[in-house]
Coordinates of C-alpha atoms in Angstrom, one line a residue:
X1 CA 0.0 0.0 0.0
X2 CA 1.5 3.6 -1.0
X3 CA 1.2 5.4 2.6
X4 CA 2.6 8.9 0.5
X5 CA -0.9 9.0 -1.8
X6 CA -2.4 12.3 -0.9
X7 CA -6.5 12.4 0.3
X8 CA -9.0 12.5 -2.3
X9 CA -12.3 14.0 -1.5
X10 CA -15.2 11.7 -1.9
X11 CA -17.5 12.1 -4.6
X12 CA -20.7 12.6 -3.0
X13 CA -22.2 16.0 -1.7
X14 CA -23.8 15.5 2.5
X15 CA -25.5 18.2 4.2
X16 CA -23.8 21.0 5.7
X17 CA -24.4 20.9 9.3
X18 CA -24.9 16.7 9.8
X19 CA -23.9 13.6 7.7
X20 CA -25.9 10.3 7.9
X21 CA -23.1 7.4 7.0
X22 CA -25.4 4.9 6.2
X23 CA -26.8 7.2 3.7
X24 CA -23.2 7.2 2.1
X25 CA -23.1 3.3 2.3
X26 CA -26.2 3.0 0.8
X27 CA -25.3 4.7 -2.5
X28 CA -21.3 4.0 -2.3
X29 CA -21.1 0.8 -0.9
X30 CA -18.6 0.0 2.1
X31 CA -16.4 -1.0 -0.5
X32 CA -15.8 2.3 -1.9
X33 CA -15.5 4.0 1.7
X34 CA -13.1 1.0 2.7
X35 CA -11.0 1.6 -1.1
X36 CA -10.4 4.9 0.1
X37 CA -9.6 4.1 3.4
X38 CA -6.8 2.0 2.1
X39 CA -5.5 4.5 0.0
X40 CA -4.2 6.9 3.0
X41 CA -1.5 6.3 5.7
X42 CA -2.7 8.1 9.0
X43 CA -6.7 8.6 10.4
X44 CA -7.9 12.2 10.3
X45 CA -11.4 13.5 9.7
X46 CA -12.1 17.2 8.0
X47 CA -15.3 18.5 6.7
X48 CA -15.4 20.9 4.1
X49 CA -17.8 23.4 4.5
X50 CA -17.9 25.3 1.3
X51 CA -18.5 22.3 -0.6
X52 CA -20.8 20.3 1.7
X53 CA -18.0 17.4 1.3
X54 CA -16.5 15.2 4.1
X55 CA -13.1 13.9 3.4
X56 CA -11.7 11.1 5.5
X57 CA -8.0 10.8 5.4
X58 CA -4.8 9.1 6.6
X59 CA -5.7 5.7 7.8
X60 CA -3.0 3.3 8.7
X61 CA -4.7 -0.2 8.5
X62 CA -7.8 -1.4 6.4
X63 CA -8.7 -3.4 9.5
X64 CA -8.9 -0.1 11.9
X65 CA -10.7 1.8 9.0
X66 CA -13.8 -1.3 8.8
X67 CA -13.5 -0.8 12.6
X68 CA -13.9 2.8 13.0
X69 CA -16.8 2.8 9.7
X70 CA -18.9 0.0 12.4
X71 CA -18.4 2.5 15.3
X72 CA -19.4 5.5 13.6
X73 CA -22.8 3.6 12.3
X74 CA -23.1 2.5 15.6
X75 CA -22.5 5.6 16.9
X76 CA -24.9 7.4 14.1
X77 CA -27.7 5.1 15.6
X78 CA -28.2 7.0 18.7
X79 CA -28.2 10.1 17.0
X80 CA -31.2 12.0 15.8
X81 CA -30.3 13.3 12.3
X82 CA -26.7 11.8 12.1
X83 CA -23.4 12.9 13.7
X84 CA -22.2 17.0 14.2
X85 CA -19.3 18.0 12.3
X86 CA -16.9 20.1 13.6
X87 CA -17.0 23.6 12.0
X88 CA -14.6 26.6 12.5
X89 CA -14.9 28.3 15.9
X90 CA -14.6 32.0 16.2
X91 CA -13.4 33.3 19.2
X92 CA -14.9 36.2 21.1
X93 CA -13.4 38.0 23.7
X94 CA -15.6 39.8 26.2
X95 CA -14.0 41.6 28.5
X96 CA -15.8 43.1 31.4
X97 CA -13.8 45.9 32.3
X98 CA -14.2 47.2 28.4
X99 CA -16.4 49.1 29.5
X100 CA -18.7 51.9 27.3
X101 CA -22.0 53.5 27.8
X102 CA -24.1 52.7 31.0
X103 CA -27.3 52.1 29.2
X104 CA -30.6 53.8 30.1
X105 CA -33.3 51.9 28.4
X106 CA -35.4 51.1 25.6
X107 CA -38.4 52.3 24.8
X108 CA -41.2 53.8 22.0
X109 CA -43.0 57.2 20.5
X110 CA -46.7 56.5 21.5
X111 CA -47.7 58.4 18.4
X112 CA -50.1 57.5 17.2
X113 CA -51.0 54.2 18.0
X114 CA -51.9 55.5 21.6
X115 CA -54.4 58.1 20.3
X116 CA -56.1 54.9 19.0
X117 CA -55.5 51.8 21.2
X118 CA -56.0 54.2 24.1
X119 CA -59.8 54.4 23.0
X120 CA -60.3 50.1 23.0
X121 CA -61.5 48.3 26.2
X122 CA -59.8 48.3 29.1
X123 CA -58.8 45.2 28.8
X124 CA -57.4 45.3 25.4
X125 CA -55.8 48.5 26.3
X126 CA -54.0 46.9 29.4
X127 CA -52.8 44.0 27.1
X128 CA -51.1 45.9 24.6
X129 CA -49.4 48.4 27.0
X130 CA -48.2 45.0 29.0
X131 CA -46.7 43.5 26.1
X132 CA -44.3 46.8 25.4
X133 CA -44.0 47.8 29.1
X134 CA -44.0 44.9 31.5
X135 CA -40.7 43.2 32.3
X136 CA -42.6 40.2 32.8
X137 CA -45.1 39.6 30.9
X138 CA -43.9 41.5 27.6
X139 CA -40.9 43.2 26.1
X140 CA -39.5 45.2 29.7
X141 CA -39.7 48.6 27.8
X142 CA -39.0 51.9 30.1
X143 CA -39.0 54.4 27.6
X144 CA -42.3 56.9 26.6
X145 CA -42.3 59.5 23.8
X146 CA -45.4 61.1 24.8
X147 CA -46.5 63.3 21.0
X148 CA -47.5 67.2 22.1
X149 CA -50.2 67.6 19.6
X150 CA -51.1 70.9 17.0
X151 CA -54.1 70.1 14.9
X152 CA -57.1 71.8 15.4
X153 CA -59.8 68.9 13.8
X154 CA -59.2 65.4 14.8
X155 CA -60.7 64.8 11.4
X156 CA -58.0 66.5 9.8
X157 CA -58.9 65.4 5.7
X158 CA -55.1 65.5 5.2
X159 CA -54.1 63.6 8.1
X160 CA -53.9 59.4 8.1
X161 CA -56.6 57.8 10.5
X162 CA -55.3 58.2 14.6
X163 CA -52.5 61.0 13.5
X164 CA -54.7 64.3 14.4
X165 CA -52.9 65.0 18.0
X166 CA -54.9 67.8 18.9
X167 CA -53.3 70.8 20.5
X168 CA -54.4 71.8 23.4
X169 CA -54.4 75.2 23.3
X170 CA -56.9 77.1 20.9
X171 CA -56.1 80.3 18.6
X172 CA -57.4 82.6 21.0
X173 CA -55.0 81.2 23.6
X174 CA -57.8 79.7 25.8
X175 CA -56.9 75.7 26.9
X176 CA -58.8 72.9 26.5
X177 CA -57.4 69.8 28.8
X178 CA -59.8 67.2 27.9
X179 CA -58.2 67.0 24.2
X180 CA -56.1 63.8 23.4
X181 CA -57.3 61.7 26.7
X182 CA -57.1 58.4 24.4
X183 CA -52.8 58.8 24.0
X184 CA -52.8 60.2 28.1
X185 CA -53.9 57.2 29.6
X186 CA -52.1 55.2 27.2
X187 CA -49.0 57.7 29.5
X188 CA -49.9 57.1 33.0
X189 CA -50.7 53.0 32.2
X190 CA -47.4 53.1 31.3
X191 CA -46.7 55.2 34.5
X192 CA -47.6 52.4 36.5
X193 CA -46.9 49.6 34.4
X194 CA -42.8 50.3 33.6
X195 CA -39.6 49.8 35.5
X196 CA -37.9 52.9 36.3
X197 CA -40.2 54.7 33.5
X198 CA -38.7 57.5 31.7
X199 CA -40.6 59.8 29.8
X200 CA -40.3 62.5 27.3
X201 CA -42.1 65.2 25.6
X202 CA -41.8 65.7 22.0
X203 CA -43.2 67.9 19.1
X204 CA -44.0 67.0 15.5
X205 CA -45.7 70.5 14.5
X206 CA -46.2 73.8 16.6
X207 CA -50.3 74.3 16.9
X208 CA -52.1 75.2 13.8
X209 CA -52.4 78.8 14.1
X210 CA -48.8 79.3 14.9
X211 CA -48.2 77.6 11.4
X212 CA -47.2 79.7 7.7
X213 CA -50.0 78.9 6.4
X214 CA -52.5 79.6 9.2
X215 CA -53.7 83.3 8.0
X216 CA -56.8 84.4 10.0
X217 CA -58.1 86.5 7.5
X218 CA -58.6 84.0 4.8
X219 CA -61.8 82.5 4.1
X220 CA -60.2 78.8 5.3
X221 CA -57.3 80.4 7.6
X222 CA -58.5 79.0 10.6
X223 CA -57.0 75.7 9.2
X224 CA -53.4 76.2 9.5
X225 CA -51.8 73.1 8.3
X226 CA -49.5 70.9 10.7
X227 CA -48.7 68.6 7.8
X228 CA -46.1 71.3 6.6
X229 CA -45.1 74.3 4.7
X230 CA -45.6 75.0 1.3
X231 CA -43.2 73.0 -0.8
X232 CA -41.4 71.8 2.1
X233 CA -40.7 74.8 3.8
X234 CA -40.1 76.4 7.5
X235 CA -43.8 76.0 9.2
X236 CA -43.3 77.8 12.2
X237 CA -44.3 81.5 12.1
X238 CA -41.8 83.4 12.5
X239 CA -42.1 85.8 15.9
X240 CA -44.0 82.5 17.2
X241 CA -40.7 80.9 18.8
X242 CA -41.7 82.5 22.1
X243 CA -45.5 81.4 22.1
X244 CA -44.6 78.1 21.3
X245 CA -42.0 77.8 24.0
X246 CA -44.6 78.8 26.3
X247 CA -47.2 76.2 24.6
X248 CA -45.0 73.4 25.2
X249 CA -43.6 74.1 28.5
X250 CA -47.2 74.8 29.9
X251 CA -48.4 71.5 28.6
X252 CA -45.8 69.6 30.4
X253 CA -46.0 71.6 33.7
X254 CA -50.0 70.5 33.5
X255 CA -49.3 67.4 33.0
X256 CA -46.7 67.2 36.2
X257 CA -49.0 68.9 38.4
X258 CA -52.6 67.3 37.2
X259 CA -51.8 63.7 35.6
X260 CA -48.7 63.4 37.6
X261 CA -46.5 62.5 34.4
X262 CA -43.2 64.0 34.9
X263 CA -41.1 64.1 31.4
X264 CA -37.5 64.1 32.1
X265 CA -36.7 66.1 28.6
X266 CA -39.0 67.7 26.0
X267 CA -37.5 67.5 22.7
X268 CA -39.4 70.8 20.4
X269 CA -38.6 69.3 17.2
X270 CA -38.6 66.1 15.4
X271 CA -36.8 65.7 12.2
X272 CA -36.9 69.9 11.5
X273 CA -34.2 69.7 8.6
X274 CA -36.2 67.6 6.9
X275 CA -38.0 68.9 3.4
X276 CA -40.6 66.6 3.4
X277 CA -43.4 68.0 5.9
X278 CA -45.0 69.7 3.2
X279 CA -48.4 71.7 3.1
X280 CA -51.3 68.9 2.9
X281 CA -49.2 66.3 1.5
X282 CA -47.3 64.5 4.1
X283 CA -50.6 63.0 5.8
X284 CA -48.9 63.3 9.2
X285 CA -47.5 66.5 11.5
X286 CA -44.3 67.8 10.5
X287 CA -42.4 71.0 10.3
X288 CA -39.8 72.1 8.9
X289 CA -37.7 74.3 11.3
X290 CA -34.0 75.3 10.7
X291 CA -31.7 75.4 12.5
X292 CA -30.9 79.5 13.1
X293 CA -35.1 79.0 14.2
X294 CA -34.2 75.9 16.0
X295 CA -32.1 77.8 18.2
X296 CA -34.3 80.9 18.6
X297 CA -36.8 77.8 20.4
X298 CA -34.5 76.3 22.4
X299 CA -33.3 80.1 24.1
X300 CA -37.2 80.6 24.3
X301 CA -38.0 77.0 26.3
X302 CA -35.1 76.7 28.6
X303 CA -36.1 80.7 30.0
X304 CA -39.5 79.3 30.4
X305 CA -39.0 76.2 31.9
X306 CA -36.7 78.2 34.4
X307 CA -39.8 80.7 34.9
X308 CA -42.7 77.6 35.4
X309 CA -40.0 76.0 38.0
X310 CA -39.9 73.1 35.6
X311 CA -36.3 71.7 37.3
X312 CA -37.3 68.3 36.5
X313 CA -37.6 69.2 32.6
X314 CA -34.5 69.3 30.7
X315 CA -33.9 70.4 26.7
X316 CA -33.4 67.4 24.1
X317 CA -32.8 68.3 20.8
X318 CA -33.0 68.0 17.2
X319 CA -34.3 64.5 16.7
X320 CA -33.0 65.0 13.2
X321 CA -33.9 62.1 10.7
X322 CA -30.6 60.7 9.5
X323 CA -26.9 61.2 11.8
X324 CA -25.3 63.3 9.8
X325 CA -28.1 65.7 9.9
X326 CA -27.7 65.5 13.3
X327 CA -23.9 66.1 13.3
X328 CA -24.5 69.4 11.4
X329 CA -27.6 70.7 13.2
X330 CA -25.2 70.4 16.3
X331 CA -22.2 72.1 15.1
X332 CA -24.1 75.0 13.5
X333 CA -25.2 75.6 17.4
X334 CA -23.8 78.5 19.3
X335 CA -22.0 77.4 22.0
X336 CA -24.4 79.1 24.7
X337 CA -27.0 77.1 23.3
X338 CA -25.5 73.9 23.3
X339 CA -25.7 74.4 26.8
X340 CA -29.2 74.7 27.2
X341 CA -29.3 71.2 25.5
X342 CA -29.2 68.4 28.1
X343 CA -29.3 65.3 25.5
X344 CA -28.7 65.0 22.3
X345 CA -31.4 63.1 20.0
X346 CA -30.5 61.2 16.7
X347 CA -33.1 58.8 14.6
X348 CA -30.8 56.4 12.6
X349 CA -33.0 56.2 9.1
X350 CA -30.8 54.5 6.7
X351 CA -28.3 56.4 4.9
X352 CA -25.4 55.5 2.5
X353 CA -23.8 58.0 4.3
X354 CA -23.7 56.8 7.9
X355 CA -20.7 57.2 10.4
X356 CA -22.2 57.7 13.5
X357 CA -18.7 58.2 15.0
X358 CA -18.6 62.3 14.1
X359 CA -22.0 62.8 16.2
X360 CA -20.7 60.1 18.9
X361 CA -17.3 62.2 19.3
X362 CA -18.8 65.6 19.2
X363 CA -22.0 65.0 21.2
X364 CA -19.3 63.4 23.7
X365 CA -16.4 66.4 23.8
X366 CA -19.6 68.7 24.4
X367 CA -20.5 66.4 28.1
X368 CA -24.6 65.4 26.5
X369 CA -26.3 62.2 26.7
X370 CA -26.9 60.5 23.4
X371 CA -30.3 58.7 22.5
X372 CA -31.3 56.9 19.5
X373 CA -34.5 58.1 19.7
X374 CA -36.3 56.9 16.7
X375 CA -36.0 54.3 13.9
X376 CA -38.2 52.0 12.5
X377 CA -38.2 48.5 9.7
X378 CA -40.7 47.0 7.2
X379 CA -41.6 44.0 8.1
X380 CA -42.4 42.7 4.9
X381 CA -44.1 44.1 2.0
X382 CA -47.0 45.3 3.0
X383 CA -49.8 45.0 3.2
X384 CA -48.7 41.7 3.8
X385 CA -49.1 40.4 7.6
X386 CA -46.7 37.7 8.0
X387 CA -46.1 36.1 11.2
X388 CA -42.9 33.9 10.1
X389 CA -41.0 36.8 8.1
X390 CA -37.8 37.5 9.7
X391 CA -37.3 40.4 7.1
X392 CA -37.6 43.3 9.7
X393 CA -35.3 41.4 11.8
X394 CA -32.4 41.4 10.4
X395 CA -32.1 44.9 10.1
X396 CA -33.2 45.8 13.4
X397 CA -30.7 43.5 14.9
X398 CA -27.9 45.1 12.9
X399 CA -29.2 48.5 13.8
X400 CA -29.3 47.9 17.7
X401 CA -25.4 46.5 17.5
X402 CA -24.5 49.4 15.5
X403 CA -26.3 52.3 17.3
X404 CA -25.1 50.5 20.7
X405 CA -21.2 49.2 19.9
X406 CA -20.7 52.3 17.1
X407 CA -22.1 55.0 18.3
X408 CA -22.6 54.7 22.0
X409 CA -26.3 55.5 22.1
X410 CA -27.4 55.7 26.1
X411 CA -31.3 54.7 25.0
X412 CA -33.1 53.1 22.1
X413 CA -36.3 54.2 21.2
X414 CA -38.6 52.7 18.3
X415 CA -40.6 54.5 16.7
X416 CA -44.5 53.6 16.3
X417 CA -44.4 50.5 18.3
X418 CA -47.9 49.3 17.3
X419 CA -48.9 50.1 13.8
X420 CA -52.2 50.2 11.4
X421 CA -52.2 48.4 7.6
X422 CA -51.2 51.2 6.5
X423 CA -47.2 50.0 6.6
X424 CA -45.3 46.8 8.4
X425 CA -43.1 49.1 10.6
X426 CA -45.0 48.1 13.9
X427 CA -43.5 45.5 16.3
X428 CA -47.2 44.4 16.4
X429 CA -49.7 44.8 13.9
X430 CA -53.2 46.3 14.6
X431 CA -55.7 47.6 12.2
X432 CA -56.6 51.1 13.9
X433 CA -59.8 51.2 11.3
X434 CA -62.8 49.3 11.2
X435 CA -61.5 46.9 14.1
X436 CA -64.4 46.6 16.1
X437 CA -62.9 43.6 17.9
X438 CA -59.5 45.4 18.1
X439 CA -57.4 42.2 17.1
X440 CA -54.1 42.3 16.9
X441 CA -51.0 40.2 15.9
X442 CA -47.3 40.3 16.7
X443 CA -44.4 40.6 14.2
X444 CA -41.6 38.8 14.5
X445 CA -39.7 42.2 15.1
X446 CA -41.5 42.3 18.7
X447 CA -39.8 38.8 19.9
X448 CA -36.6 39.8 18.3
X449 CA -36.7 43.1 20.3
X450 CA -37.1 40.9 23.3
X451 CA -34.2 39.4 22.8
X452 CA -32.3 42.7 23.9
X453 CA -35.2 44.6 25.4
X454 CA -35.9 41.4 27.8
X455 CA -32.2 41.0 29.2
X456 CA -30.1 44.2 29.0
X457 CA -32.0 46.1 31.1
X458 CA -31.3 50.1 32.6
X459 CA -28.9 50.2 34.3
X460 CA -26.5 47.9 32.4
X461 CA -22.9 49.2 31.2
X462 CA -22.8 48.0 27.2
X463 CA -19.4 46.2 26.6
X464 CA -17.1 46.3 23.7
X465 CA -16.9 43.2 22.3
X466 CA -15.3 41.7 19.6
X467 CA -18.2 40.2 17.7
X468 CA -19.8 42.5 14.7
X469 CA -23.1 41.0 15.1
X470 CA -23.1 40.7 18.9
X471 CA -24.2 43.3 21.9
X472 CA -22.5 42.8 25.6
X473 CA -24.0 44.3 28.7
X474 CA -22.8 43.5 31.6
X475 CA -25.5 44.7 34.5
X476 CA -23.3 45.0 37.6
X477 CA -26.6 45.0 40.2
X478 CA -27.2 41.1 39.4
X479 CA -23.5 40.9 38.5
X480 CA -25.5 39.7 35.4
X481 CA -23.8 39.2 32.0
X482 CA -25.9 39.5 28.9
X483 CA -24.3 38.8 25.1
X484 CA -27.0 38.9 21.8
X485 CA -25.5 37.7 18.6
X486 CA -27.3 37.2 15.1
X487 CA -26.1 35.7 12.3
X488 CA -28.3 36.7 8.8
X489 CA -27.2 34.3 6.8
X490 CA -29.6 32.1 5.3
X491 CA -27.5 28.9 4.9
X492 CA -24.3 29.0 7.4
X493 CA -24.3 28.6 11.0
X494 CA -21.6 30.0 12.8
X495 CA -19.7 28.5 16.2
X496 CA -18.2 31.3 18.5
X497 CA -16.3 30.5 21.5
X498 CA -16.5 33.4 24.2
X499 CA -13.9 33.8 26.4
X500 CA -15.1 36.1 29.7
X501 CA -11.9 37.9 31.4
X502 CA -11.2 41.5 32.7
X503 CA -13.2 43.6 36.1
X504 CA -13.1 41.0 39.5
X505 CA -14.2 37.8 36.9
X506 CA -12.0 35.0 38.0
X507 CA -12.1 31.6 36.0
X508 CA -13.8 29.2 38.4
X509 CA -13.2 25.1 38.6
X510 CA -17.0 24.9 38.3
X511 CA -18.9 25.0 34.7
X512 CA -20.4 28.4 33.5
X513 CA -24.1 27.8 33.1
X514 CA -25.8 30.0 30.1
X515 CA -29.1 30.4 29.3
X516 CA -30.3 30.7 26.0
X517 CA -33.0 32.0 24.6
X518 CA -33.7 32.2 20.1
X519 CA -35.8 33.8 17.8
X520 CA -36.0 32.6 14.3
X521 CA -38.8 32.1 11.2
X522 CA -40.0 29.3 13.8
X523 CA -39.1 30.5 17.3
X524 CA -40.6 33.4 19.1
X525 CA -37.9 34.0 21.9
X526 CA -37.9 30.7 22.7
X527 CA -35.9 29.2 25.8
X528 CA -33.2 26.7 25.3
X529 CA -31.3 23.9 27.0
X530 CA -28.7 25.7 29.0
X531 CA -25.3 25.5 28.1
X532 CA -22.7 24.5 30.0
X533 CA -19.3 26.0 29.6
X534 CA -16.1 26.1 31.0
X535 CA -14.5 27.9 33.8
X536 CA -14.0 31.2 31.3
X537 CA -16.4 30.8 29.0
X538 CA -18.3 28.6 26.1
X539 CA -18.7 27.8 22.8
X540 CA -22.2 28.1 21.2
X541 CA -24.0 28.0 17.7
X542 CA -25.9 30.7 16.3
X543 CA -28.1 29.0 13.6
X544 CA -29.3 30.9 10.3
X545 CA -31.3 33.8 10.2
X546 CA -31.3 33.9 13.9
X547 CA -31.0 36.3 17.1
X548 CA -29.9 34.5 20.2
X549 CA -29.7 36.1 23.8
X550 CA -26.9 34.3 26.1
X551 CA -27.6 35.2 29.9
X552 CA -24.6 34.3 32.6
X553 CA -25.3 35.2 36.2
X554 CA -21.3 35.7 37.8

């Protein structure tokens, strides 16, 4: 026998992840597995994965090689499926004294689905507020964007069904606090419901007849439009900057000494930069406001929260739509106002252009907390309601490790956490027309956001790690370590080995124990069997198209 003949691979194609041998013998024969067998010197055993091949090599006797063949069938009979083959192992370092961010929460706008769920039955109500806010029984979020409303007719013609957010204040400057009580109680639910509940005030439009278009001597003047200015254009009156100050701060002073909501920031603007709030096109409230006007508000609120004794209220600002408009709304603010700003917003759209290391650096040198306070996916193409599709997934995944790893955000806010057929974006869907029965499903976006939302709660310090795909959070109150990995691809699985070191971790004789929990097209945040590590770590598999949450308590 010529022990110096190199391998050969075999000339059959086995799945990827398992082989079944006596599939092999069935169609080759033992003869031509024990041929080959002869035709090598020494026993080894590779797989190759890009061809779906196994190659068996370097086998010193024909007698071991029959041998080893009746073991492995043996072997491949107590097996479900066949026998694992070894696949490359990627090794992750977490280290927890890599320390970035301490992390504040995670949360959603509650416009506009709470101007409509907030009118169902108690019951139903309470459900869908306990699914988003409970740590328990739903997705643990802490985090309330409570929508200051403009409009004057909550049947706006120009406004989508639930989006009129009526102001509360009228053109003759007299108040009228029983407006928008459906979104309210949705607030103070949430109040009661959430751990450590944070909320914030935010504006899409100033009221209607502080508008450019409102003109109160036109025949139809009265309805100053909140959907925009004409061809995209500023829609704030200007010489209004100071009544709208005043509109916003006395809104949330009513609402901390009546409902007993205290917001922690009020944020004047969302996405002001923006050209596409335009006049009775857009079908939601929007403004354009830039930034020279932006700053002429911001002066205007933080004098009048100082004059209300609103100390509990800080300044958030610009909620701009994509980061770099948020890196140059920031730098084109004087210094004395950057001061008035307390936290820094950013939504984190998708842009060929994103680097959210400029805003990350700048918002930093200047001493303000950063939130990614809005973002949203498609779940599909609508109006397609598709319990299984994993397509808004993937993107949300990869946007939660990039806005937490990349650019340090302290929060994560989505945007319209429960949403009408009028788009997929919604973590759960809900027809907001015509739903008499007010039914409602949940994408698979809501049990991936578990996966995070669930487990890395406020409070935790994110980690750098070393993995693209994967968030760390170590939360040091339960000594608790949290690591969330996905892998989109559709076909591979991938093996990591994490290796735990750094703060007061000391390897122990003892086995780590890790629980797992998975979402994929047919797991909804489902728990696994533990894993059982070694004394600094473990090795696990992320499956395709799947987000998995790893939970170690030190």
């Amino acid at each position: 026998m010529d022990e110096s003949v190199k391998f050969e691979p075999l000339p059959v194609q086995l799945p990827r992840r398992r082989c079944d041998l006596r599939d092999f013998v069935q169609v080759h024969g033992v003869h031509d597995l024990s041929v080959f067998f002869m035709k090598t010197s020494l026993f080894g055993f590779l797989f190759d994965s890009g061809a779906g091949r196994i190659i068996l090599h370097t086998v010193r006797k024909f007698s071991f090689c029959i041998r080893l063949l009746e073991g492995i069938l043996r072997l491949n009979e107590t097996l479900e499926g066949g026998i694992r083959v070894e696949k490359e192992i990627i090794p992750i370092t977490v280290d927890l004294s890599a320390e970035q961010q301490t992390f504040e929460g995670w949360g959603t706008s509650l416009a506009w689905w709470a101007n409509v769920v907030g009118g169902w039955s108690t019951e139903r109500r309470t459900e869908i507020v306990e699914k988003l806010y409970d740590a328990e029984k739903g997705l643990g979020l802490n985090i309330a964007r409570y929508n200051i409303g403009g409009t004057k007719d909550e049947h706006d013609p120009y406004l989508h069904y639930g989006k009129a957010i009526l102001s509360y204040q009228n053109e003759d400057r007299s108040w009228d606090w029983s407006r928008d009580a459906r979104q309210r109680s949705v607030a103070q639910q949430i109040r009661e419901i959430a751990e450590q509940p944070i909320f914030e005030a935010f504006s899409n439009s100033p009221p209607w007849w502080m508008t450019c278009s409102y003109d109160p001597h036109a025949e139809d003047g009265a309805d100053g439009c909140t959907t925009g200015g004409l061809d995209g254009t500023g829609n704030l009156r200007v010489g209004s900057e100071t009544e709208f100050a005043d509109y916003l701060t006395e809104t949330v002073k009513h609402f901390r000494d009546e409902w007993g909501v205290v917001f922690r920031t009020l944020a004047p603007f969302n996405e002001p930069v923006a050209d596409w709030w335009k006049y009775r096109i857009a079908r939601q409230e929007g403004a354009h406001i830039g930034p020279e006007q932006q700053q002429t508000v911001i002066r205007a609120v933080h004098a009048a929260l100082a004059a209300k004794g609103l100390t509990e209220t800080a300044i958030s600002a610009s909620d701009e739509s994509l980061v770099r408009m948020a890196l140059e709304t920031w730098q084109d603010f004087a210094p004395e106002v950057k001061e008035y700003v307390a936290q820094v917003n950013t939504h984190t759209y998708p842009d060929p252009e994103h680097d959210p290391l400029p805003l990350r650096d700048a918002v930093s040198a200047d001493g303000k907390r950063l939130w990614m306070s809005e973002v949203g996916y498609e779940n599909g193409q609508h109006p397609t309601v598709d319990p299984q599709s994993m397509d808004g997934v993937m993107p949300l995944a990869r946007g939660i490790a990039r806005d937490l790893n990349d650019m340090r955000a302290e929060a994560w806010v989505y945007w319209q956490a429960v949403e009408s057929d009028v788009s997929t974006w919604g973590l759960i869907f809900a027809p907001f027309e015509h739903n008499e029965s007010e039914d409602y499903a949940l994408y698979k976006q809501y049990y991936a956001l578990g996966n995070y939302s669930r487990f890395i709660r406020p409070g935790s310090v994110i980690l750098r790690s070393g993995g693209a795909g994967s968030v760390a959070a170590f939360d040091p109150s339960r000594r608790r370590l949290v690591l969330v990995t996905l892998n989109d691809s559709d076909t591979e699985s991938v093996h990591y080995r994490y290796r735990i070191e750094g703060r007061d971790f000391a390897a122990s004789a003892s086995p780590i124990v890790v629980r797992a929990y998975r979402t994929t097209a047919d797991e909804n945040l489902a728990q696994l069997d533990p894993l059982h590590g070694d004394g600094d770590g473990f090795v696990a598999e992320a499956i395709p198209g799947s987000v998995t949450t790893y939970v170690i308590d030190l």
